Short mmCIF file of C-alpha atoms in Angstrom, two decimals:
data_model
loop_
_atom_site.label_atom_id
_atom_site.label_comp_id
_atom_site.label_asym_id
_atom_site.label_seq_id
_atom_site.Cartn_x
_atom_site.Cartn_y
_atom_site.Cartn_z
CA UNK A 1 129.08 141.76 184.85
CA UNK A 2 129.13 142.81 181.31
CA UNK A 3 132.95 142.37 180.79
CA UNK A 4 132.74 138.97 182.22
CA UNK A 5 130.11 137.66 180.26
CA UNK A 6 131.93 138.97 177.15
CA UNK A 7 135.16 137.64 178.24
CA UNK A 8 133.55 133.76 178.26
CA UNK A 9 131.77 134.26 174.73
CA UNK A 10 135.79 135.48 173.82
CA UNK A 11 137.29 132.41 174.67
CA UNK A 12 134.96 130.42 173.09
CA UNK A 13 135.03 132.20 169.71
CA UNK A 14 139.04 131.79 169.58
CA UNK A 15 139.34 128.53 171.05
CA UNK A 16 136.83 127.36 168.03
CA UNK A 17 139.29 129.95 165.39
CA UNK A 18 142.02 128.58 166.65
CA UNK A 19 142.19 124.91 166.69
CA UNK A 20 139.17 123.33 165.74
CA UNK A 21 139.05 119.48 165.74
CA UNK A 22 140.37 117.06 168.11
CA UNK A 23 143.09 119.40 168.86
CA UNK A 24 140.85 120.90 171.21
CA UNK A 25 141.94 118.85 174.18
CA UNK A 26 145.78 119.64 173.45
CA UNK A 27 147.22 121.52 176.55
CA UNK A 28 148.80 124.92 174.63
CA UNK A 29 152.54 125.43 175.88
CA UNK A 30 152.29 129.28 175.98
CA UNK A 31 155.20 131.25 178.54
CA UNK A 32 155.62 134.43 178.73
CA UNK A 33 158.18 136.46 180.31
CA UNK A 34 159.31 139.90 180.29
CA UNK A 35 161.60 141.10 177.94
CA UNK A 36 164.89 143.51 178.12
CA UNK A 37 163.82 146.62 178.62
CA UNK A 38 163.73 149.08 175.86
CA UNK A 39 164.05 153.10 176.04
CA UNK A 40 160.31 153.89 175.31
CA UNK A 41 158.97 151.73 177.99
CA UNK A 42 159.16 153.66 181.60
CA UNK A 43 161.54 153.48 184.13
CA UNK A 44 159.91 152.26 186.87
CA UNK A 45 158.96 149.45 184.68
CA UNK A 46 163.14 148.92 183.67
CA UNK A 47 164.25 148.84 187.97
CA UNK A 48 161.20 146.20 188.71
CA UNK A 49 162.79 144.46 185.93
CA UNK A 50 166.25 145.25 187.42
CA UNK A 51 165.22 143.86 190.91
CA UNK A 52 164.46 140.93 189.65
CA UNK A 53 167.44 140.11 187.99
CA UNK A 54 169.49 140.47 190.60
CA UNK A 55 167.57 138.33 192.82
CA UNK A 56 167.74 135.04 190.40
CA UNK A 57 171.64 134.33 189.95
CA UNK A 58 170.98 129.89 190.70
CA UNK A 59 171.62 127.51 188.17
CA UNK A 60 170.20 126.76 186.17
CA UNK A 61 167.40 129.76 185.84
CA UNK A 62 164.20 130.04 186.98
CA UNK A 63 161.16 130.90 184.42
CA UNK A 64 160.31 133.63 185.72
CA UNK A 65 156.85 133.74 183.93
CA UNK A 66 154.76 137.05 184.03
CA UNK A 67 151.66 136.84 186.16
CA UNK A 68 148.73 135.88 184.45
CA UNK A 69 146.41 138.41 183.28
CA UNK A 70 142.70 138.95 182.73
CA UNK A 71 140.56 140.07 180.23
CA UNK A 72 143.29 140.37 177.75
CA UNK A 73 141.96 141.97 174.50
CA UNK A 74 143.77 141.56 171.09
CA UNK A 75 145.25 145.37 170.36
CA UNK A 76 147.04 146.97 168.06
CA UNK A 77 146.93 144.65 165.45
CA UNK A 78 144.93 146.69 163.02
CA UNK A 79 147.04 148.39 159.70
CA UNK A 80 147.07 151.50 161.15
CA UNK A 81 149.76 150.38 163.69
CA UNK A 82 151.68 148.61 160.80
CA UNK A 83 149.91 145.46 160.40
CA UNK A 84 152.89 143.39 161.60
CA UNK A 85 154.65 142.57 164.69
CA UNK A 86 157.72 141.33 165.95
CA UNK A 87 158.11 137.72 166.00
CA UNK A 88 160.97 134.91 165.30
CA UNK A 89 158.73 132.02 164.18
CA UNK A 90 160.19 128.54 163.07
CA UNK A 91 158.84 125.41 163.36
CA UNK A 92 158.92 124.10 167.03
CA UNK A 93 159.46 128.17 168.11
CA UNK A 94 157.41 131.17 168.10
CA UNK A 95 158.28 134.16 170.14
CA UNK A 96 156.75 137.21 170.22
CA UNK A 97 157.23 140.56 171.64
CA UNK A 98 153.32 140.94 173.09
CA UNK A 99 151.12 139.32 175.81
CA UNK A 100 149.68 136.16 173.96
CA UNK A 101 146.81 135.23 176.38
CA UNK A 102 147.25 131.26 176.57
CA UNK A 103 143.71 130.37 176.67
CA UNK A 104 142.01 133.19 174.58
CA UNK A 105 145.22 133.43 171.97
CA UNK A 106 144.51 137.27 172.50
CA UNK A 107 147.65 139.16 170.99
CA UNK A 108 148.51 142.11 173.27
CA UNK A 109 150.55 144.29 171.39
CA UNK A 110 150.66 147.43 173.59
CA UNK A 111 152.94 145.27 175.77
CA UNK A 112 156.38 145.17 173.84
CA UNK A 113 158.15 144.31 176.82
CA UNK A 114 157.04 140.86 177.08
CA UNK A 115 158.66 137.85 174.82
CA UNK A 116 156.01 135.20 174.91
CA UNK A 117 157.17 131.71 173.51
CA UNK A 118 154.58 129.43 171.98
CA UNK A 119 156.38 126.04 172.20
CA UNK A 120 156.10 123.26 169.56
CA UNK A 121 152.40 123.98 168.12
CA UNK A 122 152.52 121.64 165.63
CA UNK A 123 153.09 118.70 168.67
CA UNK A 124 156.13 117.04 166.49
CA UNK A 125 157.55 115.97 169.57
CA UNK A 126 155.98 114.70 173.30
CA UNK A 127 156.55 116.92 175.78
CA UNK A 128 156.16 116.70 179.61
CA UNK A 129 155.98 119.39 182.09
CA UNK A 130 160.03 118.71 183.11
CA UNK A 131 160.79 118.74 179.04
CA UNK A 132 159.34 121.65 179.05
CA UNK A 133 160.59 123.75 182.11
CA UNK A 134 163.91 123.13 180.52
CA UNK A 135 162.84 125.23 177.57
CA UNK A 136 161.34 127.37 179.50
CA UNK A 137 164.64 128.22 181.56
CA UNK A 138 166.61 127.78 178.72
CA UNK A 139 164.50 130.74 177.30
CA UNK A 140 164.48 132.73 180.71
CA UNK A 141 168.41 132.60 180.38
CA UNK A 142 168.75 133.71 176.69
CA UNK A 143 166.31 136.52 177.49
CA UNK A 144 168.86 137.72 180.55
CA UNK A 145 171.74 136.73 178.38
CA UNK A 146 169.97 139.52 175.36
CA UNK A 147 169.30 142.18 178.37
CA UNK A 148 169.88 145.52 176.36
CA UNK A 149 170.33 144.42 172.99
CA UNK A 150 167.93 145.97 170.85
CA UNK A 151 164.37 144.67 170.57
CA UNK A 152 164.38 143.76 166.62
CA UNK A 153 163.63 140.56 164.44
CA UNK A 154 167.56 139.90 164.27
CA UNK A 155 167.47 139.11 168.42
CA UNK A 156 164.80 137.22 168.61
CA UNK A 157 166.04 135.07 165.35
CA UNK A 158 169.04 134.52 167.69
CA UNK A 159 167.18 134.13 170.84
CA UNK A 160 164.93 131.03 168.77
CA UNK A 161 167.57 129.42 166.60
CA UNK A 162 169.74 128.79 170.18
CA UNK A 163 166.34 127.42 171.49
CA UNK A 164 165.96 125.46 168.38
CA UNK A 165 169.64 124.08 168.91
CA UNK A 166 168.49 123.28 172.47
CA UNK A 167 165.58 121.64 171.25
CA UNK A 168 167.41 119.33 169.20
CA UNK A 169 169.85 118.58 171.82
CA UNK A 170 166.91 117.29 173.70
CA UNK A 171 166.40 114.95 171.21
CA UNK A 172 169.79 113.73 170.26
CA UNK A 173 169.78 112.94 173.87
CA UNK A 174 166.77 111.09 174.01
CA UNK A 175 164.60 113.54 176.37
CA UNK A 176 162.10 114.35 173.99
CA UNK A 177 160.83 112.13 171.43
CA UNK A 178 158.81 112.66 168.29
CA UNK A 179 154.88 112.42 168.40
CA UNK A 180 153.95 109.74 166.17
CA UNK A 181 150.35 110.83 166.34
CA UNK A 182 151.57 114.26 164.71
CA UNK A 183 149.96 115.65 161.85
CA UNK A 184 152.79 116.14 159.50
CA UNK A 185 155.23 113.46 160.12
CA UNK A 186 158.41 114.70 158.24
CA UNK A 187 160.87 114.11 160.86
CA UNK A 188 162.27 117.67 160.89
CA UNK A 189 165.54 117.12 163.28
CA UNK A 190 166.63 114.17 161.99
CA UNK A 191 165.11 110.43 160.88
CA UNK A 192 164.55 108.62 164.46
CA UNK A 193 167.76 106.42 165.41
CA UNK A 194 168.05 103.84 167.95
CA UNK A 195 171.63 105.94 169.19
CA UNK A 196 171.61 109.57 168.85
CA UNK A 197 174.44 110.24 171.59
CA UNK A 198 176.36 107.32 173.04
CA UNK A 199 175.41 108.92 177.02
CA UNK A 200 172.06 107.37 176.81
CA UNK A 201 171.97 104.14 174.95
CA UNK A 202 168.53 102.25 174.52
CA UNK A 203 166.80 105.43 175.99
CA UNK A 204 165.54 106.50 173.08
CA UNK A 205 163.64 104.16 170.59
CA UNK A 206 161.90 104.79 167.50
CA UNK A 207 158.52 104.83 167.26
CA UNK B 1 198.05 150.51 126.11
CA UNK B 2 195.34 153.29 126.09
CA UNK B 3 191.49 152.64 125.57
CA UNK B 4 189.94 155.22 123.38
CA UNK B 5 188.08 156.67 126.38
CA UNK B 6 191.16 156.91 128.64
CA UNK B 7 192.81 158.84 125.40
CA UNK B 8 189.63 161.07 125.67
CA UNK B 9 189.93 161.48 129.26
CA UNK B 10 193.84 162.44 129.36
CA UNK B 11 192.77 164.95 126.31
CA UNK B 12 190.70 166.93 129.22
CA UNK B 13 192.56 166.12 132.14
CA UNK B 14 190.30 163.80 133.72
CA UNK B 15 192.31 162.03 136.30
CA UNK B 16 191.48 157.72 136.27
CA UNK B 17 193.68 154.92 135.68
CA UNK B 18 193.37 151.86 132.89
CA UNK B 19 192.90 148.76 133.76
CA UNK B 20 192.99 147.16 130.41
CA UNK B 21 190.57 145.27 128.78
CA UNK B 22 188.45 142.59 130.00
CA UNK B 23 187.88 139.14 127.59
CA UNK B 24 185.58 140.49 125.41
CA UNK B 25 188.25 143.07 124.81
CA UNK B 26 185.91 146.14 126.52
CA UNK B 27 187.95 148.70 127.93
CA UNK B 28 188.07 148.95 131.81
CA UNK B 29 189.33 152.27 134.41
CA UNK B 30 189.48 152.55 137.52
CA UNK B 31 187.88 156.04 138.80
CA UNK B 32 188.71 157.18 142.39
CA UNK B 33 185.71 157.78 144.72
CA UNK B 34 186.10 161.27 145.09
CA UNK B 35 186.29 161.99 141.12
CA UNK B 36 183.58 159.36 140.76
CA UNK B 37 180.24 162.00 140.32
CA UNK B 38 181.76 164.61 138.49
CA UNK B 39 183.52 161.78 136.07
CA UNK B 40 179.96 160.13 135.52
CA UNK B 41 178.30 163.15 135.10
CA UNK B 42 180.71 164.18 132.27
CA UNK B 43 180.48 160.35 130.72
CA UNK B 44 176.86 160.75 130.36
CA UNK B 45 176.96 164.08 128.44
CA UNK B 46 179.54 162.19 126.29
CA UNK B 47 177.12 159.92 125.54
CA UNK B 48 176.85 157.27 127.54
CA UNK B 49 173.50 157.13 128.60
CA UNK B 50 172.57 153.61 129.38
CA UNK B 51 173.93 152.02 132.80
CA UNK B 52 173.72 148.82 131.99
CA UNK B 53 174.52 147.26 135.57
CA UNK B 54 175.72 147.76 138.36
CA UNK B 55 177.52 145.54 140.69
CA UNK B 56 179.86 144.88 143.75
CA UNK B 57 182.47 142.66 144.86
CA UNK B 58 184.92 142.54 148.26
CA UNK B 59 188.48 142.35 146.17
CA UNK B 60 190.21 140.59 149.37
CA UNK B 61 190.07 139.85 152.66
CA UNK B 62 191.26 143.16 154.28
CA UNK B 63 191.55 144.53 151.33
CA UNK B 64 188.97 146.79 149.41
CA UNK B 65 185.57 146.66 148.52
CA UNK B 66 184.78 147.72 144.21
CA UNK B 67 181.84 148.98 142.73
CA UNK B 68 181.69 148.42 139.10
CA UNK B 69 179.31 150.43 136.35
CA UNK B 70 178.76 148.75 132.75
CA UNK B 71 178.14 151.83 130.59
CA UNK B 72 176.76 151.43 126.82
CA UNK B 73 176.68 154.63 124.21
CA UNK B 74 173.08 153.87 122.72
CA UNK B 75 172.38 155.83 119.52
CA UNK B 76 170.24 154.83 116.66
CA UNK B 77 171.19 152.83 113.56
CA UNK B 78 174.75 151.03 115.56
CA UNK B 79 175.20 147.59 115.82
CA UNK B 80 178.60 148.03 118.41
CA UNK B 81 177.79 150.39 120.67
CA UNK B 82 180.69 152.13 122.88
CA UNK B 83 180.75 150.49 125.89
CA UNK B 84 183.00 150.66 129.13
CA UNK B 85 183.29 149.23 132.38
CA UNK B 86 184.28 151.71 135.70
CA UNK B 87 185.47 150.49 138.65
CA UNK B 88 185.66 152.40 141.95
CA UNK B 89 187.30 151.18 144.56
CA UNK B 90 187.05 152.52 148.44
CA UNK B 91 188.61 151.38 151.74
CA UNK B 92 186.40 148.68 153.66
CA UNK B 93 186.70 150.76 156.58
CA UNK B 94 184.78 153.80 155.96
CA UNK B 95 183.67 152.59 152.42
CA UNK B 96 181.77 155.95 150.60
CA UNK B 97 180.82 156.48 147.16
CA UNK B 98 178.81 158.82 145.58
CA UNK B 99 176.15 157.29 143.77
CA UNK B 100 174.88 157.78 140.10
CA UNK B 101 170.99 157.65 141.05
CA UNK B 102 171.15 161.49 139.62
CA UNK B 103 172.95 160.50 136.59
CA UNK B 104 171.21 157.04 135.53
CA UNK B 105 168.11 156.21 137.71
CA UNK B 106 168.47 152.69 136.76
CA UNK B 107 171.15 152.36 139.51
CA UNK B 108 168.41 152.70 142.14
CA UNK B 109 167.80 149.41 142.99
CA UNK B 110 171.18 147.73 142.13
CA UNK B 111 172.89 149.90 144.47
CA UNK B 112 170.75 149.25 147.31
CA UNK B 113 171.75 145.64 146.45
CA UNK B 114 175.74 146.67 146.67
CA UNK B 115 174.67 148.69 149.96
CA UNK B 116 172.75 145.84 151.76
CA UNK B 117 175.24 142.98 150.67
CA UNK B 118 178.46 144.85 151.28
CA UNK B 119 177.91 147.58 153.43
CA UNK B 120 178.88 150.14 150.52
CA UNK B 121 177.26 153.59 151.13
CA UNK B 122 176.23 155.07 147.92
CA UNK B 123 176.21 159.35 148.98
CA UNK B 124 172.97 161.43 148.31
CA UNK B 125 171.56 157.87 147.16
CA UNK B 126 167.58 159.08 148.14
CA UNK B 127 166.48 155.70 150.16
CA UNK B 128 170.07 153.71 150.39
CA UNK B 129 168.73 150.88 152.92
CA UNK B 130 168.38 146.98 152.78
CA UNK B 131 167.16 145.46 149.85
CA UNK B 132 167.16 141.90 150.52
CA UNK B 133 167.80 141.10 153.96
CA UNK B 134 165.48 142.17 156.89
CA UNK B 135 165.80 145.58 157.71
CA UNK B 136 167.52 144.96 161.45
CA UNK B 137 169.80 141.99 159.80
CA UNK B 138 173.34 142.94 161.14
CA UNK B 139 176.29 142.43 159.21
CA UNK B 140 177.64 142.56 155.50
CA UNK B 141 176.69 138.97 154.05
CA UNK B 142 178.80 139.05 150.94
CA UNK B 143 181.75 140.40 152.42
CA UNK B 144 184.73 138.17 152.69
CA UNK B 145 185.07 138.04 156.99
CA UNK B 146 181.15 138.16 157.40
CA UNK B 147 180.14 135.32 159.71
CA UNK B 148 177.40 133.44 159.00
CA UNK B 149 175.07 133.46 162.59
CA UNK B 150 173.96 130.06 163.71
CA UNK B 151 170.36 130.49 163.06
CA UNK B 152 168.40 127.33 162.66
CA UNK B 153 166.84 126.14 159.51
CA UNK B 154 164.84 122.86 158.84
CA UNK B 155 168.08 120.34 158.14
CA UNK B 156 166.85 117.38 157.58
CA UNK B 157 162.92 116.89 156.80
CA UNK B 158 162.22 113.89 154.63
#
């Protein structure tokens, strides 16, 4: 009973330290999925992982996000373990290798084998749920396609530029549009256009 | 035509090649890598005891990768001091050369500079690793056939 109690009063505190403001009622886009394996993490971890991958061979991939956990409690993140973590964080991009509970923002560092991908948290663009699966997949693949390459800053800087390429593409092809309503309105991919690509005239306007 | 260090050096059968003079007429020899420690041990005691930089450069694509070393004689009460420039060159394959941390400590830094931006690796150097790029960047960024990756950058924010 204790634990659960203390588990509420945590997701109030962080939800409060977190956003703050009207961006309180903003759905978080928060996926996580398990990462290649690396050597320190067990084996019977690295042939679940295996299984798995075998099974999903479709196009285009399947999220395959990790189930969802409870009472997730922020560790490792003290100075004795380094004071950092592993992360690839631009703009509309932030992956990290820990369990980043999506309602509680609780950073999970003892588990390095997940990448978790915090999508667009400034809201430049509007996203719907079908905008956002193809991230998502689009994510699930480059995490397959980066099986067994080492778990450093350098892959996931690859893994989120190509995302960040993707995420543009979106755009130029008038999928996703930019959120008027944003807070900074800079236009980071490019002024809006009435024609980005010439496959989907008129779809996209400018706001 | 003969610097008057390279005289000095053929006077004790120190084995290095000229190179001429550069514009501001300062002489400039080529040492090879393995001659390279023992050659800058004996230019200190001659007197040159101020490195004054150190540098790198990738002479051609495929070809070698130099290390260069601007040495200045500083003594008391001269207004032109000695000075010479050193250049070692070694094969971008497997490109070793023993560094001069022992000799002049200023060459601490600058080296790790020639080791993260060309992939130079400066022997018995005490901590030779990246200086200015993230420790798990991969890749030689100043070398002639290094390719750029396609990481994303804010391109056009108004």
């Amino acid at each position: 009973m204790a634990a659960t109690s203390s588990y509420m009063a945590c997701t109030k505190f962080s939800m409060l330290g977190w956003s703050g403001g009207k961006r309180d009622l903003r759905m978080k886009r928060v996926l996580s999925v398990s990462a290649q394996q690396q050597a320190e993490v067990g084996e019977t971890q690295e042939a679940k992982v295996q299984e798995e991958q075998e099974k999903v061979k479709q196009q285009p991939t399947q999220p395959r996000p990790v189930e969802k956990q409870l009472n997730v409690k922020s560790k490792n993140m003290g100075k004795e373990y380094g004071g950092q973590w592993l992360s690839s964080v631009t703009r509309h991009v932030r992956i990290y290798a820990a369990y980043i509970d999506p309602e509680t923002s609780e950073f999970d560092q003892t588990q390095m084998d997940k990448l978790t991908l915090i999508l667009d948290p400034t809201d430049e663009f509007v996203w719907t749920p079908e905008t956002c699966n193809k991230v998502y997949s689009y994510f699930q693949e480059l995490v397959d396609h980066y099986e067994g390459a080492p778990l450093t800053e350098y892959t996931l800087r690859l893994i989120g530029s190509d995302i960040e390429h993707y995420i543009r593409k979106l755009l130029y092809d008038g999928e996703i549009k930019y959120n008027m309503d944003a807070k900074v309105l800079n236009f980071s991919m490019g002024k809006p256009r009435i024609l980005f690509n010439n496959n989907n005239d008129g779809q996209f306007q400018d706001g | 035509m003969q610097g008057r260090l390279s005289v000095w050096l053929v006077k004790h059968g120190l084995v290095h090649r000229s190179l001429g003079f550069d514009y501001q007429g300062i002489e400039t020899l080529q040492i090879k890598p393995e001659d390279w420690h023992s050659i800058a041990v004996i230019l200190y005691v001659y007197g040159y005891n101020y490195l004054r930089s150190q540098c790198a450069y990738d002479v051609a694509p495929g070809g070698l990768l130099a290390s260069v070393y601007h040495l200045t004689r500083i003594e008391y009460g001269v207004d032109q001091p000695e000075e010479v420039c050193i250049k070692v060159f070694a094969p971008r394959s497997n490109p070793r050369i023993p560094s001069v941390f022992w000799v002049w400590k200023s060459s601490d830094f600058q080296e790790r500079e020639s080791y993260d931006m060309l992939g130079i690796s400066y022997e018995n150097h005490p901590r030779l690793k990246r200086i200015l790029m993230p420790e798990s960047w991969i890749g030689w960024p100043l070398r002639k056939d290094y390719i750029a990756p396609n990481f994303y950058e804010i391109q056009d924010a108004h």
